[in-house]
Amino acid sequence: MSLKLNDKTLFQSKALIGARMCESSSGSRVEVFDPATSQVLGTVPEMNSRDTQDAISEAESALSAWRSLTAAARSDLLRAWFQLVTDASEDLATLITAECGKPMAESRGEVTYAASFLKWYAEEATRAYGDIIPPHQPDKRLFVIKQSIGVAAAITPWNFPAAMILRKVGAAFAAGCTMVVKPAPQTPFTALALGVLAGRAGIPAGVLNIVTGSIDSSLEIGTAICKSSTVRALSFTGSTKAGISLAEQAASTVKKVSLELGGNASFIVFDDADIEGAVEGALAAKFRNSGQTCVCANRFFVQAKIHDEFIQKLTAAVKRLRVGPGNE
């Protein structure tokens, strides 16, 4: 399937390890589908534990030079990346809609949201202040210096393929960490496009590595990341079940683990509510982003007095929704 991109070089079908856009060591590839049409968008390498270790090694090799840069230098690179992401916003939105399925308006909004993390962390990079603590003895001096933890990894979901990556990577880069990113099997092309833009921004080879895979190989990749003593931090957004498994595996190397796991959101309507406003809110809460957000309503509680009126108006509103490809 051919996508209409202003910059066709943003559509990459190989993983990013060090300075190389490369295939998997096994040579196997996995298909990526447009969820609206079931058409094949393309294929990406189905990487394994060996490839993951290669990515970790590249991140480790790049770490010393990257963490040695001044905070101002890393800030400048994040700003440059922010500008390139902003300039390529329409192409990135097209990729997001194609592989994720959300409407173009929401994809454009995600790109703006995603880029804002780079801008934010570009500012925060220069504010990595330490602390001076009053000593307990007159001949002692106590102070805190903030340093990067080392190689970090991110495993991200498909529902926000740009925002979840830049939120994690922006923070890590600002702190002086190098990264191995494992995007969701359903949405690798957005991640790879962001990798292309990172290189153009001047971020050195090996600082950002992107390992692609299938649903099956994701387990192998995740295990390799968790078991590696080189990777010192892991950030994961996804299901509670997967998060528990990753935390258990990461414990063997005492990693710093950040988990954002599945939500359980209730939508509650009291009998003194504005019914029209409640219906509008319910549509947004339930159907935004194809109904796939961590705060998407999965239970509705409506007081008996307004139950029938709310159901009637909500049903009518849902019937007006149009299902179809996000670019239409």
XYZ file of C-alpha atoms in Angstrom, residues 37 39 45 58 83 93 99 115 136 146 163 172 175 178-179 192 201 241 269 286 296 314 321:
23
model
C -9.010 -1.694 5.476
C -4.503 -3.801 3.634
C 12.123 -6.902 10.567
C 25.166 0.179 20.448
C 11.333 21.442 15.106
C -0.138 12.121 11.204
C -1.183 2.008 11.044
C 6.377 17.163 19.939
C 26.183 16.780 60.232
C 22.447 14.304 39.134
C 3.445 10.493 21.984
C 15.908 9.995 28.882
C 19.051 13.246 31.468
C 20.826 6.403 25.585
C 17.781 4.405 24.528
C 11.004 4.554 12.595
C 18.458 16.654 14.165
C -0.561 -8.392 32.809
C -23.880 10.531 35.599
C -15.789 6.083 25.113
C -11.454 5.241 28.146
C -26.639 8.469 23.955
C -21.013 8.330 14.459
